[in-house]
CSV table of N, CA and C in Angstrom, one decimal:
chain,number,residue,atom,x,y,z
D,220,MET,N,99.2,88.5,71.0
D,220,MET,CA,99.2,88.5,72.3
D,220,MET,C,100.0,89.2,73.0
D,221,ASN,N,99.4,90.0,73.9
D,221,ASN,CA,100.3,90.7,74.8
D,221,ASN,C,99.3,90.7,76.5
D,222,GLY,N,100.1,91.3,77.4
D,222,GLY,CA,99.3,91.4,78.6
D,222,GLY,C,99.8,90.3,79.7
D,223,ALA,N,99.4,90.7,80.9
D,223,ALA,CA,99.9,89.3,82.0
D,223,ALA,C,98.6,88.2,81.8
D,224,ASN,N,99.0,87.2,81.8
D,224,ASN,CA,98.3,86.2,81.8
D,224,ASN,C,97.4,85.7,80.8
D,225,ASN,N,98.0,86.3,79.5
D,225,ASN,CA,96.9,85.9,78.7
D,225,ASN,C,96.9,84.3,78.2
D,226,ARG,N,96.2,83.8,77.4
D,226,ARG,CA,96.1,82.6,77.0
D,226,ARG,C,95.0,82.4,75.6
D,227,VAL,N,95.0,81.2,75.1
D,227,VAL,CA,93.9,81.0,73.9
D,227,VAL,C,93.8,79.3,74.3
D,228,ASN,N,92.1,79.3,74.5
D,228,ASN,CA,91.6,78.0,74.8
D,228,ASN,C,90.8,77.7,73.2
D,229,ASN,N,91.3,76.5,72.7
D,229,ASN,CA,90.6,76.2,71.7
D,229,ASN,C,89.9,75.0,71.6
D,230,ASN,N,88.2,75.1,71.4
D,230,ASN,CA,87.6,74.0,71.9
D,230,ASN,C,87.4,73.3,72.9
D,231,SER,N,87.7,74.1,73.9
D,231,SER,CA,87.9,73.7,75.4
D,231,SER,C,87.1,74.9,76.3
D,232,VAL,N,86.9,74.3,77.7
D,232,VAL,CA,86.0,75.3,78.3
D,232,VAL,C,87.1,75.1,79.5
D,233,ASP,N,87.4,76.4,80.1
D,233,ASP,CA,88.5,76.9,81.0
D,233,ASP,C,87.7,77.4,82.2
D,234,ASN,N,87.9,76.7,83.2
D,234,ASN,CA,86.7,77.1,84.4
D,234,ASN,C,87.7,78.0,85.8
D,235,SER,N,89.3,78.0,85.4
D,235,SER,CA,89.9,78.6,86.1
D,235,SER,C,89.9,79.9,86.4
D,236,THR,N,90.2,80.5,87.3
D,236,THR,CA,90.3,81.7,88.0
D,236,THR,C,91.7,82.5,87.9
D,237,ASN,N,91.8,83.1,87.1
D,237,ASN,CA,93.3,83.7,87.3
D,237,ASN,C,93.3,85.0,87.9
D,238,ILE,N,94.4,85.1,88.4
D,238,ILE,CA,94.6,86.7,89.4
D,238,ILE,C,95.8,86.8,89.2
D,239,VAL,N,96.1,88.0,88.3
D,239,VAL,CA,97.6,88.5,88.1
D,239,VAL,C,97.6,89.9,88.8
D,240,ASN,N,99.2,89.9,89.5
D,240,ASN,CA,99.1,90.7,90.6
D,240,ASN,C,100.3,91.8,90.0
D,241,ASN,N,100.3,92.3,89.0
D,241,ASN,CA,100.9,93.3,88.4
D,241,ASN,C,101.5,94.4,89.3
D,242,ASN,N,102.4,94.3,90.0
D,242,ASN,CA,102.6,95.2,91.1
D,242,ASN,C,104.4,95.8,91.2
D,243,GLY,N,104.7,95.8,89.9
D,243,GLY,CA,105.7,96.1,89.7
D,243,GLY,C,106.3,97.9,89.8
D,244,GLU,N,105.1,98.5,89.6
D,244,GLU,CA,105.1,100.1,89.8
D,244,GLU,C,104.9,100.4,91.6
D,245,LEU,N,104.0,99.4,92.1
D,245,LEU,CA,104.0,99.3,93.4
D,245,LEU,C,105.3,99.0,94.1
D,246,LEU,N,106.0,98.1,93.7
D,246,LEU,CA,107.2,98.0,94.4
D,246,LEU,C,108.2,98.9,94.2
D,247,GLU,N,108.2,99.4,93.1
D,247,GLU,CA,109.4,100.8,92.7
D,247,GLU,C,108.8,101.8,93.7
D,248,SER,N,107.4,101.8,93.9
D,248,SER,CA,107.4,103.2,94.8
D,248,SER,C,107.4,103.0,96.2
D,249,VAL,N,107.4,101.6,96.7
D,249,VAL,CA,107.8,101.5,97.9
D,249,VAL,C,109.4,101.8,97.8
D,250,PHE,N,109.9,101.2,97.3
D,250,PHE,CA,111.5,101.6,97.1
D,250,PHE,C,111.8,102.9,97.3
D,251,ALA,N,111.0,103.9,96.3
D,251,ALA,CA,111.1,105.3,96.2
D,251,ALA,C,111.0,105.7,97.3
D,252,LEU,N,109.9,105.7,98.3
D,252,LEU,CA,109.5,106.1,99.5
D,252,LEU,C,110.8,105.5,100.5
D,253,ARG,N,111.3,104.8,100.5
D,253,ARG,CA,112.7,104.1,101.4
D,253,ARG,C,113.5,105.2,101.0
D,254,GLU,N,113.8,105.6,99.9
D,254,GLU,CA,115.1,106.3,99.2
D,254,GLU,C,115.1,107.7,99.7
D,255,GLU,N,113.6,108.2,99.6
D,255,GLU,CA,113.3,109.5,100.1
D,255,GLU,C,113.4,109.7,101.6
D,256,ILE,N,113.1,108.8,102.5
D,256,ILE,CA,113.2,109.0,103.7
D,256,ILE,C,114.8,109.1,104.1
D,257,LYS,N,115.4,108.4,103.5
D,257,LYS,CA,117.1,108.0,103.8
D,257,LYS,C,117.6,109.5,103.3
D,258,ARG,N,117.1,110.1,102.5
D,258,ARG,CA,117.5,111.4,101.6
D,258,ARG,C,117.3,112.5,102.9
D,259,LEU,N,116.0,112.6,103.3
D,259,LEU,CA,115.4,113.9,103.8
D,259,LEU,C,116.6,114.0,105.5
D,260,LYS,N,116.6,115.1,105.8
D,260,LYS,CA,117.4,115.3,107.2
D,260,LYS,C,116.6,115.4,108.1
D,261,LEU,N,116.3,114.1,108.3
D,261,LEU,CA,115.9,113.6,109.7
D,261,LEU,C,116.8,113.1,110.6
D,262,THR,N,116.1,113.0,112.2
D,262,THR,CA,117.1,112.6,112.9
D,262,THR,C,117.7,111.1,112.6
D,263,GLU,N,118.7,110.5,113.3
D,263,GLU,CA,118.8,108.8,113.4
D,263,GLU,C,117.5,108.0,113.5
D,264,GLN,N,117.1,108.3,114.7
D,264,GLN,CA,116.0,107.8,115.4
D,264,GLN,C,114.8,108.1,114.6
D,265,GLU,N,114.4,109.2,114.0
D,265,GLU,CA,113.2,109.3,113.2
D,265,GLU,C,113.4,108.6,112.0
D,266,THR,N,114.8,108.9,111.3
D,266,THR,CA,114.8,107.6,109.9
D,266,THR,C,114.7,106.7,110.3
D,267,GLN,N,115.0,105.7,111.5
D,267,GLN,CA,114.8,104.6,111.9
D,267,GLN,C,113.2,104.1,112.2
D,268,ASP,N,112.7,104.7,112.7
D,268,ASP,CA,111.3,104.7,112.8
D,268,ASP,C,110.3,105.0,111.6
D,269,ALA,N,110.7,105.8,110.7
D,269,ALA,CA,110.2,105.9,109.1
D,269,ALA,C,110.4,104.4,108.4
D,270,LEU,N,111.8,103.9,108.4
D,270,LEU,CA,112.0,102.8,108.0
D,270,LEU,C,111.2,101.8,108.4
D,271,GLU,N,110.7,101.4,109.7
D,271,GLU,CA,110.1,100.4,110.1
D,271,GLU,C,108.6,100.5,109.6
D,272,VAL,N,108.6,101.8,109.1
D,272,VAL,CA,107.1,101.9,109.0
D,272,VAL,C,107.0,101.5,107.6
D,273,VAL,N,108.1,101.5,106.6
D,273,VAL,CA,108.1,101.5,105.4
D,273,VAL,C,108.3,100.2,105.2
D,274,ASP,N,108.8,99.3,106.0
D,274,ASP,CA,109.3,97.8,106.0
D,274,ASP,C,107.2,97.2,106.2
D,275,ALA,N,106.8,98.0,107.1
D,275,ALA,CA,105.3,97.6,107.2
D,275,ALA,C,104.3,97.9,105.8
D,276,ILE,N,104.8,98.7,105.3
D,276,ILE,CA,104.3,99.0,104.3
D,276,ILE,C,104.3,98.0,102.8
D,277,ASP,N,105.7,98.0,103.0
D,277,ASP,CA,106.1,97.2,102.1
D,277,ASP,C,105.4,95.4,102.2
D,278,SER,N,105.4,95.0,103.4
D,278,SER,CA,104.5,93.9,103.7
D,278,SER,C,103.3,93.9,103.1
D,279,GLN,N,102.8,94.9,103.6
D,279,GLN,CA,101.3,94.9,103.2
D,279,GLN,C,100.9,95.0,101.6
D,280,CYS,N,102.3,95.7,101.2
D,280,CYS,CA,101.9,95.6,99.2
D,280,CYS,C,102.2,94.3,98.7
D,281,GLN,N,103.1,93.6,99.5
D,281,GLN,CA,103.7,92.0,99.1
D,281,GLN,C,102.3,91.0,99.2
D,282,SER,N,101.7,91.1,100.5
D,282,SER,CA,100.6,90.2,100.9
D,282,SER,C,100.0,89.9,99.5
D,283,GLU,N,99.0,89.0,99.8
D,283,GLU,CA,98.1,88.4,98.9
D,283,GLU,C,96.8,89.1,98.7
D,284,LYS,N,96.6,90.2,99.6
D,284,LYS,CA,95.3,91.0,99.9
D,284,LYS,C,95.6,92.2,100.5
D,285,PRO,N,96.4,93.1,100.0
D,285,PRO,CA,97.0,94.2,100.8
D,285,PRO,C,95.8,94.9,101.1
D,286,SER,N,96.0,95.6,102.5
D,286,SER,CA,94.5,96.7,102.9
D,286,SER,C,95.0,97.6,102.3
D,287,LYS,N,94.1,98.3,101.8
D,287,LYS,CA,94.4,99.8,101.4
D,287,LYS,C,94.0,100.9,102.7
D,288,VAL,N,93.5,100.6,103.8
D,288,VAL,CA,93.1,101.3,105.0
D,288,VAL,C,94.4,101.2,105.8
D,289,VAL,N,94.7,99.9,106.1
D,289,VAL,CA,96.6,100.0,106.6
D,289,VAL,C,97.5,100.4,106.0
D,290,VAL,N,97.4,100.7,104.9
D,290,VAL,CA,98.6,101.2,104.1
D,290,VAL,C,98.3,102.4,104.3
D,291,GLY,N,97.1,103.3,103.8
D,291,GLY,CA,96.7,104.4,104.0
D,291,GLY,C,97.3,105.3,105.8
D,292,ALA,N,97.0,104.3,106.7
D,292,ALA,CA,97.3,104.9,108.1
D,292,ALA,C,98.7,104.8,108.5
D,293,LEU,N,99.5,103.5,107.9
D,293,LEU,CA,100.9,103.6,107.9
D,293,LEU,C,101.6,104.8,107.2
D,294,VAL,N,100.9,105.1,105.7
D,294,VAL,CA,101.4,106.1,105.2
D,294,VAL,C,101.5,107.5,105.9
D,295,ASN,N,100.1,107.7,106.6
D,295,ASN,CA,99.6,109.2,107.4
D,295,ASN,C,100.5,109.2,108.6
D,296,SER,N,101.3,108.0,108.9
D,296,SER,CA,102.1,108.1,110.5
D,296,SER,C,103.6,108.2,110.0
D,297,LEU,N,103.8,108.4,108.7
D,297,LEU,CA,105.3,108.8,108.3
D,297,LEU,C,105.3,110.3,108.5
D,298,PRO,N,106.7,111.0,108.6
D,298,PRO,CA,106.7,112.3,108.8
D,298,PRO,C,106.2,112.7,108.0
D,299,THR,N,105.9,114.1,108.0
D,299,THR,CA,105.0,115.1,107.1
D,299,THR,C,106.0,115.7,106.3
D,300,PHE,N,106.1,115.5,104.9
D,300,PHE,CA,107.2,116.2,104.2
D,300,PHE,C,106.1,115.9,102.9
D,301,ALA,N,106.3,116.6,101.8
D,301,ALA,CA,105.7,117.0,100.8
D,301,ALA,C,105.9,115.6,99.7
D,302,SER,N,107.2,115.1,99.7
D,302,SER,CA,107.7,114.0,99.2
D,302,SER,C,107.1,113.0,99.3
D,303,ILE,N,107.1,112.7,100.6
D,303,ILE,CA,106.6,111.3,101.3
D,303,ILE,C,105.1,111.7,101.0
D,304,ALA,N,104.5,112.6,101.2
D,304,ALA,CA,103.3,112.7,100.8
D,304,ALA,C,102.8,112.2,99.7
D,305,SER,N,103.5,112.7,98.7
D,305,SER,CA,103.1,112.4,97.2
D,305,SER,C,103.5,110.8,96.8
D,306,ILE,N,104.3,110.1,97.1
D,306,ILE,CA,105.1,108.9,97.1
D,306,ILE,C,104.0,107.8,97.7
D,307,GLY,N,103.7,108.6,99.2
D,307,GLY,CA,102.6,107.7,99.4
D,307,GLY,C,100.9,107.7,99.1
D,308,SER,N,100.6,108.8,98.6
D,308,SER,CA,99.4,108.8,98.1
D,308,SER,C,99.5,107.9,96.7
D,309,LEU,N,100.4,107.7,96.1
D,309,LEU,CA,100.4,106.8,94.9
D,309,LEU,C,100.7,105.4,95.2
D,310,ILE,N,101.4,105.1,96.2
D,310,ILE,CA,101.1,103.9,97.0
D,310,ILE,C,99.8,103.3,97.0
D,311,VAL,N,99.0,104.3,97.8
D,311,VAL,CA,97.5,104.1,98.4
D,311,VAL,C,96.8,103.6,97.1
D,312,SER,N,97.1,104.6,96.0
D,312,SER,CA,95.9,104.6,94.7
D,312,SER,C,96.3,103.1,93.9
D,313,LEU,N,97.6,102.9,93.7
D,313,LEU,CA,97.8,102.1,93.2
D,313,LEU,C,97.1,100.2,93.6
D,314,LEU,N,96.9,100.6,95.2
D,314,LEU,CA,96.0,99.5,95.5
D,314,LEU,C,94.6,99.5,95.0
D,315,GLY,N,94.7,100.2,94.4
D,315,GLY,CA,92.9,100.3,94.0
D,315,GLY,C,91.9,101.1,94.3
């Protein structure tokens, strides 16, 4: 057996609900977004503002039910660079 949250029930009834949030790739993408913003040649204020937005994206992604709409709006508020847009669209797509 493999995969997240697998089990075997022999001669029993399992009425549980299992929710598995496999968000490793999501958290790696948020980390990559943060690092890309630090790498770009932004002003100190632009960098600080963008990192605050990434903190909000990170909070949404770590919440029990992240909102794809909220994360999308936050991503769209970041500075316009192809690298940021690419990572941001990956994050939104990973939310489902």
